XYZ file of C-alpha atoms in Angstrom:
658
model
C -11.112 -15.012 27.396
C -13.274 -14.724 24.187
C -16.728 -13.317 24.431
C -18.134 -14.636 21.228
C -16.978 -17.712 18.933
C -18.204 -18.537 15.546
C -18.575 -22.159 14.871
C -17.517 -22.925 11.329
C -19.347 -26.331 11.331
C -22.679 -28.115 11.697
C -24.651 -30.993 13.196
C -23.393 -33.010 15.984
C -20.086 -31.222 16.473
C -21.745 -27.789 16.334
C -24.029 -28.822 19.183
C -20.825 -30.283 21.283
C -18.993 -26.823 20.848
C -22.064 -24.889 21.908
C -22.452 -26.937 25.132
C -19.014 -26.166 26.283
C -19.162 -22.261 25.112
C -22.460 -21.988 27.287
C -20.625 -23.671 30.390
C -17.757 -21.161 29.721
C -20.257 -18.217 29.478
C -19.279 -17.576 25.671
C -21.536 -16.323 23.162
C -21.837 -18.628 19.948
C -22.467 -17.643 16.323
C -23.348 -20.528 13.990
C -23.150 -20.433 10.149
C -25.516 -22.738 8.230
C -26.501 -23.857 4.624
C -29.975 -24.246 3.126
C -30.043 -28.006 4.266
C -29.292 -27.050 8.113
C -31.851 -24.033 8.320
C -33.743 -24.934 11.449
C -31.204 -27.479 12.737
C -30.724 -28.402 16.436
C -27.477 -26.644 16.300
C -29.200 -23.379 14.774
C -31.718 -23.510 17.543
C -28.981 -23.587 20.282
C -26.767 -20.940 19.036
C -26.980 -17.516 20.123
C -26.764 -16.215 16.567
C -26.966 -17.687 13.178
C -25.825 -16.582 9.649
C -26.873 -17.980 6.583
C -23.693 -18.821 4.177
C -25.108 -20.534 0.958
C -26.552 -23.698 -0.727
C -26.359 -27.164 0.883
C -23.400 -28.500 -0.950
C -20.432 -27.957 1.374
C -18.256 -26.687 -1.549
C -20.835 -23.907 -1.698
C -21.184 -23.033 1.821
C -19.127 -24.666 4.682
C -15.799 -24.668 2.476
C -15.874 -21.172 1.143
C -13.251 -19.194 3.166
C -14.770 -15.842 2.203
C -18.224 -16.536 3.560
C -16.674 -17.770 6.872
C -14.715 -14.450 7.207
C -17.585 -12.326 6.333
C -19.653 -14.148 8.720
C -16.989 -13.313 11.576
C -16.920 -9.500 10.650
C -20.940 -9.410 10.424
C -21.164 -10.993 13.951
C -18.180 -9.397 15.767
C -16.887 -12.916 16.692
C -13.176 -12.877 17.911
C -12.467 -16.528 17.152
C -13.554 -19.517 14.912
C -13.877 -23.136 16.152
C -13.885 -25.338 13.104
C -14.918 -28.450 14.652
C -13.797 -31.454 12.470
C -14.075 -31.690 8.623
C -14.509 -29.019 6.153
C -11.678 -26.365 7.005
C -10.511 -27.590 10.360
C -7.232 -28.798 8.832
C -6.877 -26.272 6.205
C -3.540 -24.176 6.800
C -4.551 -21.751 4.176
C -7.650 -20.915 6.225
C -5.693 -20.695 9.513
C -3.186 -18.195 8.057
C -5.871 -16.297 6.597
C -7.766 -15.935 9.831
C -4.400 -14.895 11.511
C -4.064 -12.280 8.863
C -7.395 -10.992 9.558
C -6.887 -10.704 13.396
C -9.144 -13.615 13.993
C -8.086 -16.084 16.267
C -8.244 -19.847 14.756
C -9.180 -22.318 17.641
C -6.743 -25.006 16.586
C -2.893 -25.578 16.150
C -0.552 -23.225 14.549
C -0.822 -23.137 10.768
C 3.034 -24.720 10.650
C 1.788 -27.583 12.658
C -1.345 -28.096 10.470
C 0.691 -27.960 7.379
C 3.564 -30.175 8.449
C 1.152 -32.955 10.023
C -2.067 -32.150 7.963
C -0.681 -33.654 4.666
C 0.002 -37.400 4.946
C 2.838 -37.356 2.545
C 4.774 -34.531 4.386
C 3.874 -35.798 7.907
C 5.325 -39.237 7.053
C 8.501 -37.777 6.103
C 8.513 -35.486 9.159
C 7.775 -38.365 11.474
C 10.470 -40.162 10.013
C 12.866 -37.518 10.610
C 11.755 -37.015 14.131
C 12.491 -40.659 15.069
C 8.980 -42.003 15.095
C 8.545 -45.617 13.725
C 6.889 -45.451 10.394
C 5.223 -47.901 7.940
C 7.281 -48.880 4.709
C 5.699 -47.095 1.878
C 6.031 -44.538 -0.910
C 5.697 -41.190 0.169
C 6.112 -39.290 -3.112
C 3.735 -38.097 -5.665
C 2.521 -40.684 -8.300
C 1.390 -39.775 -11.600
C 0.152 -42.677 -13.245
C -1.436 -46.153 -12.694
C 1.527 -47.571 -14.158
C 3.909 -46.169 -11.726
C 1.539 -47.021 -8.963
C 1.455 -50.611 -9.966
C 5.489 -50.797 -10.230
C 5.806 -49.109 -6.858
C 3.222 -51.419 -5.335
C 5.413 -54.620 -6.469
C 8.378 -52.827 -4.961
C 6.653 -52.553 -1.536
C 4.866 -55.921 -1.749
C 0.941 -56.436 -1.665
C -1.119 -56.034 0.062
C -0.809 -52.231 -0.319
C -2.945 -49.372 1.032
C -3.719 -46.715 -1.502
C -4.548 -43.270 0.189
C -5.348 -39.706 -0.655
C -2.840 -37.241 0.750
C -5.557 -35.007 1.693
C -7.879 -37.850 2.878
C -9.921 -38.159 6.116
C -13.177 -39.566 7.285
C -12.473 -43.049 5.782
C -12.816 -41.475 2.463
C -9.946 -42.053 -0.415
C -8.634 -45.273 0.825
C -8.367 -48.552 -0.856
C -6.617 -51.879 -0.318
C -4.890 -53.554 -3.256
C -3.923 -57.178 -3.046
C -2.844 -57.476 -6.735
C -1.982 -55.571 -9.996
C -5.618 -55.489 -11.187
C -6.756 -54.091 -7.717
C -4.115 -51.527 -7.946
C -5.004 -50.169 -11.403
C -8.656 -50.140 -10.444
C -8.224 -48.795 -6.823
C -5.871 -45.935 -7.881
C -8.214 -44.332 -10.269
C -11.131 -44.706 -7.773
C -9.262 -43.210 -4.892
C -7.806 -40.195 -7.143
C -11.387 -39.534 -8.277
C -12.840 -39.720 -4.638
C -10.056 -37.380 -3.533
C -10.724 -34.844 -6.099
C -14.521 -34.762 -5.340
C -14.159 -34.928 -1.454
C -11.104 -32.640 -0.914
C -10.286 -31.100 -4.332
C -6.797 -32.523 -4.251
C -6.286 -35.886 -5.977
C -2.766 -36.611 -4.721
C -2.385 -40.261 -3.895
C 0.456 -42.201 -1.917
C 1.071 -45.916 -1.140
C 2.051 -47.752 1.978
C 2.370 -51.519 3.234
C -0.913 -52.692 4.567
C -0.244 -54.352 7.891
C -2.209 -57.532 8.114
C -4.556 -58.096 10.973
C -3.820 -54.631 12.331
C -5.148 -52.452 15.103
C -5.784 -48.811 14.971
C -4.762 -47.106 18.126
C -4.261 -43.164 18.769
C -2.877 -40.896 21.272
C -4.622 -37.907 22.220
C -2.378 -35.036 22.626
C -3.020 -31.426 23.897
C -0.497 -28.321 23.918
C -0.693 -24.781 24.780
C 1.236 -21.899 23.338
C 3.732 -21.802 26.181
C 5.359 -25.248 25.222
C 3.324 -27.405 27.451
C 2.155 -30.620 25.693
C 0.629 -33.799 27.320
C -0.832 -37.069 26.422
C -4.377 -37.871 27.379
C -3.577 -41.461 26.812
C -5.015 -43.994 24.089
C -8.052 -44.904 22.281
C -8.740 -48.253 20.424
C -10.591 -47.582 16.937
C -10.127 -50.954 15.277
C -13.784 -51.764 14.602
C -14.263 -50.101 10.960
C -16.044 -50.427 7.997
C -14.820 -48.876 4.607
C -11.858 -47.482 6.765
C -14.217 -45.392 8.742
C -14.468 -45.734 12.520
C -17.518 -47.205 13.848
C -16.865 -48.134 17.470
C -14.183 -46.518 19.578
C -12.990 -47.007 23.309
C -10.516 -45.649 25.799
C -7.956 -47.113 26.852
C -7.101 -49.836 24.383
C -7.484 -53.401 25.433
C -4.188 -54.289 23.775
C -1.660 -52.096 25.421
C 0.230 -52.732 28.470
C 1.794 -49.865 30.582
C 5.079 -50.030 28.848
C 3.413 -49.854 25.289
C 1.234 -47.179 26.362
C 4.083 -45.057 27.687
C 6.225 -45.631 24.478
C 3.522 -44.477 22.156
C 2.497 -41.538 24.363
C 6.147 -40.402 24.570
C 6.500 -40.680 20.626
C 3.144 -38.835 20.143
C 4.401 -35.811 22.424
C 7.890 -35.800 20.686
C 6.201 -35.601 17.350
C 3.864 -32.845 18.684
C 6.677 -30.983 20.241
C 8.570 -30.941 17.072
C 5.994 -28.801 15.488
C 5.252 -26.670 18.551
C 1.629 -28.207 18.704
C -0.519 -25.766 20.522
C -4.230 -27.473 20.724
C -5.906 -30.736 20.646
C -4.570 -33.298 18.226
C -4.306 -37.004 17.662
C -1.342 -39.162 16.555
C -2.572 -42.262 15.085
C -0.812 -45.543 14.992
C -1.230 -48.827 13.199
C -0.305 -51.551 15.754
C 0.283 -55.239 15.423
C -1.170 -58.159 17.483
C 2.311 -58.086 19.111
C 2.046 -54.567 20.229
C 4.526 -53.373 17.566
C 3.226 -49.716 16.459
C 4.057 -47.410 13.399
C 3.087 -43.927 12.822
C -0.101 -43.655 10.481
C -0.974 -39.899 10.587
C -1.666 -36.870 12.888
C -5.038 -35.306 12.986
C -4.500 -31.661 13.512
C -8.269 -31.082 15.038
C -10.578 -32.562 17.388
C -11.402 -36.052 16.735
C -14.996 -37.445 16.244
C -14.232 -40.046 19.123
C -12.764 -37.481 21.697
C -15.770 -38.075 24.093
C -14.273 -41.402 25.336
C -11.101 -39.580 26.221
C -13.028 -37.023 28.089
C -14.828 -39.808 30.111
C -11.678 -41.509 31.308
C -9.584 -38.288 32.040
C -12.299 -35.694 33.160
C -10.735 -33.273 30.572
C -12.942 -31.165 28.469
C -11.081 -31.106 25.211
C -13.144 -28.423 23.451
C -12.768 -26.162 26.578
C -8.931 -26.716 26.472
C -8.804 -25.906 22.765
C -10.507 -22.706 23.602
C -8.352 -21.761 26.696
C -5.075 -22.688 24.599
C -6.242 -20.377 21.525
C -6.890 -17.566 24.105
C -3.286 -17.892 25.276
C -3.867 -19.374 28.756
C -1.227 -21.831 30.201
C -2.485 -25.537 30.639
C -3.686 -26.003 34.102
C -2.454 -29.484 34.583
C 0.709 -31.509 33.830
C 1.228 -35.095 32.809
C 1.491 -36.420 36.428
C -1.918 -34.864 37.103
C -3.600 -37.153 34.529
C -4.498 -40.709 34.987
C -6.935 -43.431 33.549
C -10.472 -43.606 35.247
C -12.360 -46.436 34.290
C -13.345 -47.408 30.349
C -15.315 -45.692 28.131
C -16.975 -46.814 24.707
C -18.268 -44.888 21.787
C -20.758 -46.329 19.175
C -21.359 -44.135 16.084
C -25.004 -44.324 15.216
C -25.306 -43.699 11.280
C -28.186 -43.343 9.070
C -26.863 -46.389 7.037
C -28.584 -49.889 6.645
C -26.237 -52.674 7.814
C -28.709 -55.315 6.145
C -27.639 -53.702 2.864
C -23.964 -53.448 3.013
C -23.923 -50.476 5.342
C -25.134 -48.153 2.415
C -26.094 -44.834 3.557
C -29.820 -43.964 3.955
C -31.295 -40.561 3.897
C -34.769 -39.152 4.493
C -36.635 -37.759 7.596
C -35.901 -39.021 11.054
C -39.552 -39.914 11.733
C -38.976 -41.330 15.604
C -35.854 -40.795 17.535
C -35.946 -41.739 21.269
C -32.899 -41.454 23.017
C -31.297 -43.287 26.141
C -31.468 -41.458 29.192
C -28.219 -39.640 29.995
C -26.111 -39.626 33.045
C -25.515 -42.256 35.965
C -27.351 -45.241 35.322
C -26.140 -47.351 38.438
C -23.554 -49.643 37.160
C -22.747 -47.417 34.037
C -22.893 -43.901 32.680
C -24.487 -42.765 29.314
C -23.420 -39.830 27.116
C -25.355 -39.048 23.957
C -23.782 -36.478 21.420
C -26.462 -35.864 18.901
C -26.929 -33.147 16.340
C -30.474 -34.175 15.172
C -33.904 -34.318 16.541
C -37.117 -36.334 16.043
C -38.429 -34.909 12.588
C -34.990 -33.652 11.245
C -33.983 -34.697 7.594
C -30.886 -36.862 7.134
C -29.412 -35.015 4.219
C -27.643 -36.369 1.185
C -25.087 -33.635 1.485
C -23.397 -34.681 4.693
C -21.885 -37.435 6.506
C -25.033 -39.337 7.766
C -24.011 -39.479 11.516
C -26.866 -39.238 13.843
C -25.267 -39.474 17.158
C -22.297 -40.662 19.146
C -23.411 -43.024 21.974
C -21.076 -43.345 24.831
C -20.846 -45.628 27.870
C -18.552 -45.337 30.826
C -18.056 -48.049 33.331
C -15.428 -48.989 36.131
C -14.519 -51.658 34.039
C -14.318 -52.671 30.406
C -17.169 -55.166 31.168
C -19.283 -52.679 32.749
C -18.699 -50.171 29.806
C -19.631 -52.990 27.197
C -22.891 -53.853 29.198
C -23.682 -50.309 29.706
C -23.403 -49.732 26.034
C -25.598 -52.769 25.150
C -28.192 -51.350 27.227
C -28.023 -48.022 26.089
C -28.434 -49.012 22.479
C -31.488 -51.023 23.541
C -32.960 -47.646 24.818
C -32.505 -46.227 21.290
C -35.133 -46.232 18.714
C -35.012 -44.753 15.420
C -37.417 -45.044 12.380
C -37.755 -43.381 9.160
C -34.170 -44.050 7.814
C -32.092 -47.230 7.991
C -29.660 -47.392 10.854
C -26.857 -49.310 12.206
C -28.294 -49.896 15.812
C -28.814 -53.573 15.476
C -25.331 -54.205 14.065
C -23.761 -52.094 16.718
C -25.693 -54.238 19.102
C -24.425 -57.414 17.708
C -20.839 -56.143 18.267
C -21.507 -55.714 21.814
C -22.866 -59.134 22.293
C -20.006 -61.071 20.595
C -17.511 -63.041 22.622
C -14.723 -61.815 20.550
C -15.350 -58.201 21.089
C -15.875 -58.813 24.963
C -12.493 -60.569 24.712
C -10.889 -57.541 23.399
C -9.494 -59.474 20.532
C -9.893 -56.769 17.899
C -8.521 -55.769 14.396
C -9.282 -53.294 11.787
C -10.768 -56.392 9.698
C -13.176 -57.263 12.458
C -16.262 -56.441 10.438
C -14.996 -58.482 7.508
C -14.108 -61.382 9.757
C -17.210 -61.737 11.713
C -19.748 -60.775 9.063
C -18.058 -62.174 5.564
C -21.502 -62.510 3.844
C -22.887 -59.121 5.225
C -24.731 -58.451 8.377
C -28.212 -60.331 8.583
C -28.623 -59.774 12.399
C -27.857 -62.610 14.919
C -29.986 -65.664 15.913
C -31.798 -65.085 18.926
C -30.336 -66.624 22.244
C -32.449 -68.739 24.390
C -32.683 -65.469 26.719
C -33.828 -63.577 23.685
C -36.337 -66.200 22.800
C -37.832 -65.947 26.413
C -37.871 -62.138 25.699
C -39.881 -62.463 22.525
C -42.448 -64.843 23.947
C -42.950 -62.873 27.155
C -42.942 -59.272 25.195
C -45.600 -60.853 22.638
C -47.776 -62.465 25.378
C -47.835 -59.274 27.415
C -48.706 -57.139 24.270
C -51.452 -59.775 23.416
C -52.957 -59.456 26.815
C -53.077 -55.582 26.784
C -54.678 -55.540 23.170
C -57.232 -58.286 24.351
C -58.135 -56.071 27.449
C -58.428 -53.016 25.398
C -60.722 -54.903 22.840
C -63.012 -56.294 25.469
C -62.099 -59.922 24.595
C -64.226 -61.937 26.548
C -62.530 -65.278 26.089
C -60.064 -64.954 29.051
C -58.115 -67.446 27.397
C -54.682 -68.445 29.362
C -53.329 -71.028 27.133
C -51.488 -70.040 23.841
C -49.023 -71.016 21.281
C -46.206 -68.565 20.655
C -44.697 -68.986 17.339
C -41.230 -67.171 16.853
C -41.173 -67.353 12.949
C -42.260 -70.947 12.656
C -40.868 -72.341 15.921
C -43.733 -73.149 18.371
C -43.822 -72.650 22.080
C -46.589 -73.760 24.346
C -47.314 -70.982 27.256
C -49.695 -70.605 29.970
C -50.493 -67.119 31.363
C -51.424 -66.134 35.034
C -50.523 -63.306 37.498
C -48.925 -63.420 40.946
C -49.907 -61.470 44.015
C -47.974 -58.483 42.769
C -50.174 -58.479 39.622
C -47.114 -59.168 37.578
C -47.497 -61.325 34.434
C -46.335 -65.037 34.725
C -45.671 -67.023 31.772
C -45.275 -70.795 32.180
C -42.915 -72.052 29.376
C -41.117 -75.399 29.077
C -41.746 -76.189 32.872
C -40.381 -72.840 33.760
C -42.065 -69.730 35.352
C -40.995 -66.517 33.801
C -42.102 -63.271 35.519
C -42.539 -60.247 33.645
C -42.720 -56.875 35.916
C -42.616 -53.091 35.447
C -43.978 -53.329 32.078
C -44.022 -50.033 30.208
C -45.918 -50.358 27.070
C -49.318 -49.404 25.633
C -50.420 -49.722 22.065
C -48.701 -47.326 19.877
C -45.342 -47.366 21.658
C -42.383 -48.728 19.728
C -40.362 -49.760 22.675
C -41.302 -52.245 25.089
C -39.741 -51.779 28.451
C -39.869 -54.514 31.263
C -38.040 -56.264 33.779
C -37.743 -60.231 33.025
C -36.754 -62.377 35.909
C -35.154 -59.252 37.719
C -33.182 -58.346 34.416
C -34.258 -54.985 32.927
C -34.386 -54.871 29.102
C -36.100 -52.941 26.073
C -37.191 -54.195 22.936
C -38.227 -52.660 19.677
C -41.937 -53.675 18.620
C -44.311 -53.165 15.780
C -47.832 -54.403 15.308
C -48.090 -56.710 12.190
C -51.360 -57.869 10.641
C -50.783 -61.361 12.348
C -48.767 -60.859 15.141
C -45.596 -58.652 16.129
C -42.288 -57.777 14.702
C -39.820 -57.685 17.538
C -36.278 -56.825 17.864
C -33.946 -57.190 20.791
C -30.555 -56.047 20.155
C -29.557 -57.843 16.907
C -31.975 -60.475 16.948
C -35.319 -59.970 15.456
C -38.423 -62.000 14.504
C -42.124 -62.226 13.500
C -43.848 -63.477 16.825
C -47.465 -64.728 16.760
C -49.651 -65.373 19.772
C -52.311 -67.914 18.472
C -54.682 -70.620 19.652
C -53.104 -74.326 19.403
C -55.271 -75.113 16.246
C -54.779 -71.582 14.514
C -50.828 -72.258 15.155
C -50.921 -75.680 13.820
C -52.491 -74.277 10.607
C -49.938 -71.480 10.352
C -47.068 -74.168 10.466
C -48.438 -75.776 7.293
C -48.559 -72.446 5.171
C -45.921 -72.700 2.758
C -43.090 -70.416 3.041
C -43.000 -67.137 0.860
C -40.608 -67.309 -1.829
C -38.396 -64.206 -2.524
C -38.390 -62.759 -5.798
C -35.518 -63.806 -8.161
C -33.131 -60.682 -8.691
C -30.215 -62.936 -9.632
C -30.353 -61.157 -13.311
C -30.607 -57.760 -12.081
C -27.982 -55.054 -10.973
C -29.851 -52.863 -8.385
C -28.760 -49.585 -7.143
C -27.925 -50.197 -3.510
C -28.953 -46.643 -2.412
C -30.007 -43.495 -3.595
C -27.201 -41.634 -5.534
C -25.780 -40.184 -8.884
C -24.823 -42.657 -11.532
C -20.955 -41.784 -12.309
C -20.943 -44.381 -15.152
C -22.390 -47.614 -16.622
C -19.428 -49.076 -18.663
C -21.594 -51.734 -20.479
C -23.908 -51.700 -23.455
C -26.868 -53.767 -24.342
C -25.679 -57.181 -25.931
C -22.066 -57.033 -24.362
C -20.875 -60.244 -22.728
C -19.807 -59.696 -19.229
C -17.644 -61.813 -16.925
C -18.072 -62.188 -13.166
C -16.145 -59.674 -11.363
C -16.132 -56.831 -14.098
C -17.353 -53.590 -13.131
C -20.872 -52.551 -14.543
C -21.879 -49.615 -12.851
C -20.343 -46.678 -10.548
C -22.830 -44.834 -8.167
C -21.695 -41.898 -6.211
C -23.488 -41.229 -2.671
C -22.290 -39.354 0.330
C -19.026 -38.306 -1.692
C -18.154 -42.019 -1.935
C -17.872 -43.882 -5.243
C -19.426 -47.441 -5.028
C -18.294 -49.744 -7.679
C -20.952 -52.466 -8.707
C -19.571 -55.656 -10.108
C -21.210 -58.461 -11.821
C -21.773 -61.529 -9.864
C -21.817 -63.969 -12.644
C -21.024 -64.313 -16.320
C -23.903 -62.959 -18.756
C -25.194 -61.001 -21.508
C -26.526 -57.659 -20.935
C -30.113 -57.393 -21.773
C -31.109 -53.758 -20.600
C -29.208 -50.881 -19.257
C -31.695 -48.717 -17.070
C -29.765 -45.685 -16.246
C -26.876 -43.435 -17.719
C -24.146 -41.285 -16.320
C -25.512 -38.226 -14.514
C -28.904 -39.897 -13.610
C -30.186 -39.692 -9.886
C -31.251 -43.174 -8.726
C -33.207 -44.499 -5.832
C -32.402 -47.563 -3.931
C -33.222 -50.504 -5.897
C -33.504 -49.092 -9.121
C -32.704 -51.374 -11.835
C -29.219 -50.361 -13.344
C -28.417 -53.349 -15.567
C -30.355 -56.449 -16.468
C -28.802 -59.648 -17.840
C -30.493 -62.088 -20.294
């Protein structure tokens, strides 16, 4: 077994690999860029080596620097994690030539499966069902439009070297194809240094299901069953679960058999994932094979008990797999929510900055569910513009899918972040939706359920009870702290402008009793004091956590996806509040604002130009993604506020219409 491993990655996955190496008694060396100096991964590694500036193209993607770090440290092997050089056959071959072990599949498997065009052809020859499409290289937009018409819209445009949801567009018309083809080529060149693009038929209302495979260097290959990854935005997975609620035993076995056959055809000898697009009728087609560890691997580990990072290391060291297919089974259900520094209220756009507060849920057995939180950042760390904005992979396990969903909802309640925008409210919304609970998923889920964007959910009656009792309890604590002599027990609680008359008292156990609408609600086990961002308590025997913040005239309270301004007032003051006119939002209808911090790629309009609704007026690049901003109505350009190459902040004015 290896004595020392170099980790050619960063963030959460570097932390994950270090944890397994510690368990195995293996020393770790971590390479890091300027942006990652002092990171959690750097703190945890046994040794660290600086490899350059923050941009990945100047640090993590430079093979010479990785090899030099291996030589400098004396490491025997390299674990590439995911992304960066993890699926680069040239890198794997170079390590092999240098006498350094690559912890991943053999270079032939990476080459055969890593390129999407090659893998499609390979899968078809191996008898794996594939989606209709054009696997050859496409040189021009005109050729792309012609091929798309032959395949039949809708058509997916994909970068051959793509990954992580980047370099993908769906075209529904010739116009979409013309615009999307150019955008995908540009994104692919920026993100992967390879602008090759291919086309395939887009399956309507599809589901994304994948099979985890594992092989060793002695010809043993097993399936560790399936994961469903259908909850996506911008073609990037957001919520994953194992197993899939769609599959029956027969379909699960058929998919597993195909995945193993494909892996066996290339002598696969590590952890890898065969991805399928599935119809609601359980038909399935090969999508691609990821020849690396997947972001969502924890859910497979939770239902099988297999440490995939450990198995990758053991396989690379030449060990024989210690179990067979018949030894594996599915135990319970697991869900993973990817917590990102992105603002769901602004179209899920990336949010960068300092993570001012980060309170994590307690890991381990929580009674009816188990929590696992794989995170690569700490409170006070910077979310950098140079890398993927993932903060954590929050996982829950339960004996049933219902238990896992309930556990995830509670774990999200116990997660508090501030300083950057984050998607925890959105993830909570999905857990509370009946459609998700029923397992009726598709890759268009977010678009279907939130067609006008995410605005949160209206509070349920149970959540209104939480808002009222939390506000009343905080008001009591603050009054006691201030020495309020009034001892008032009757209040009016406003949830925004909705009034609720309440009366407060204490029972024999000194729990707070709130009389509301001829009901008595008991709030016990209160865990809150002024300054705390989370209010924990038990309401009528149901534990909950709410996010709270004092406002000048009340409290801002969020429970899961519902939030409101809540005020505890005397009845006379409440009556006056309800007569106040509502604040009118500023009119920005004539402005095109930058939706995020980024770099202006192009503003293809000029002052005085007539613009039609739907025309592109600006292109902003952030997190290696190009965001195309279009006019929402016809108009004449009055002013242009930026030019190509300019850095812009969120809400900067790019174009103003007369």
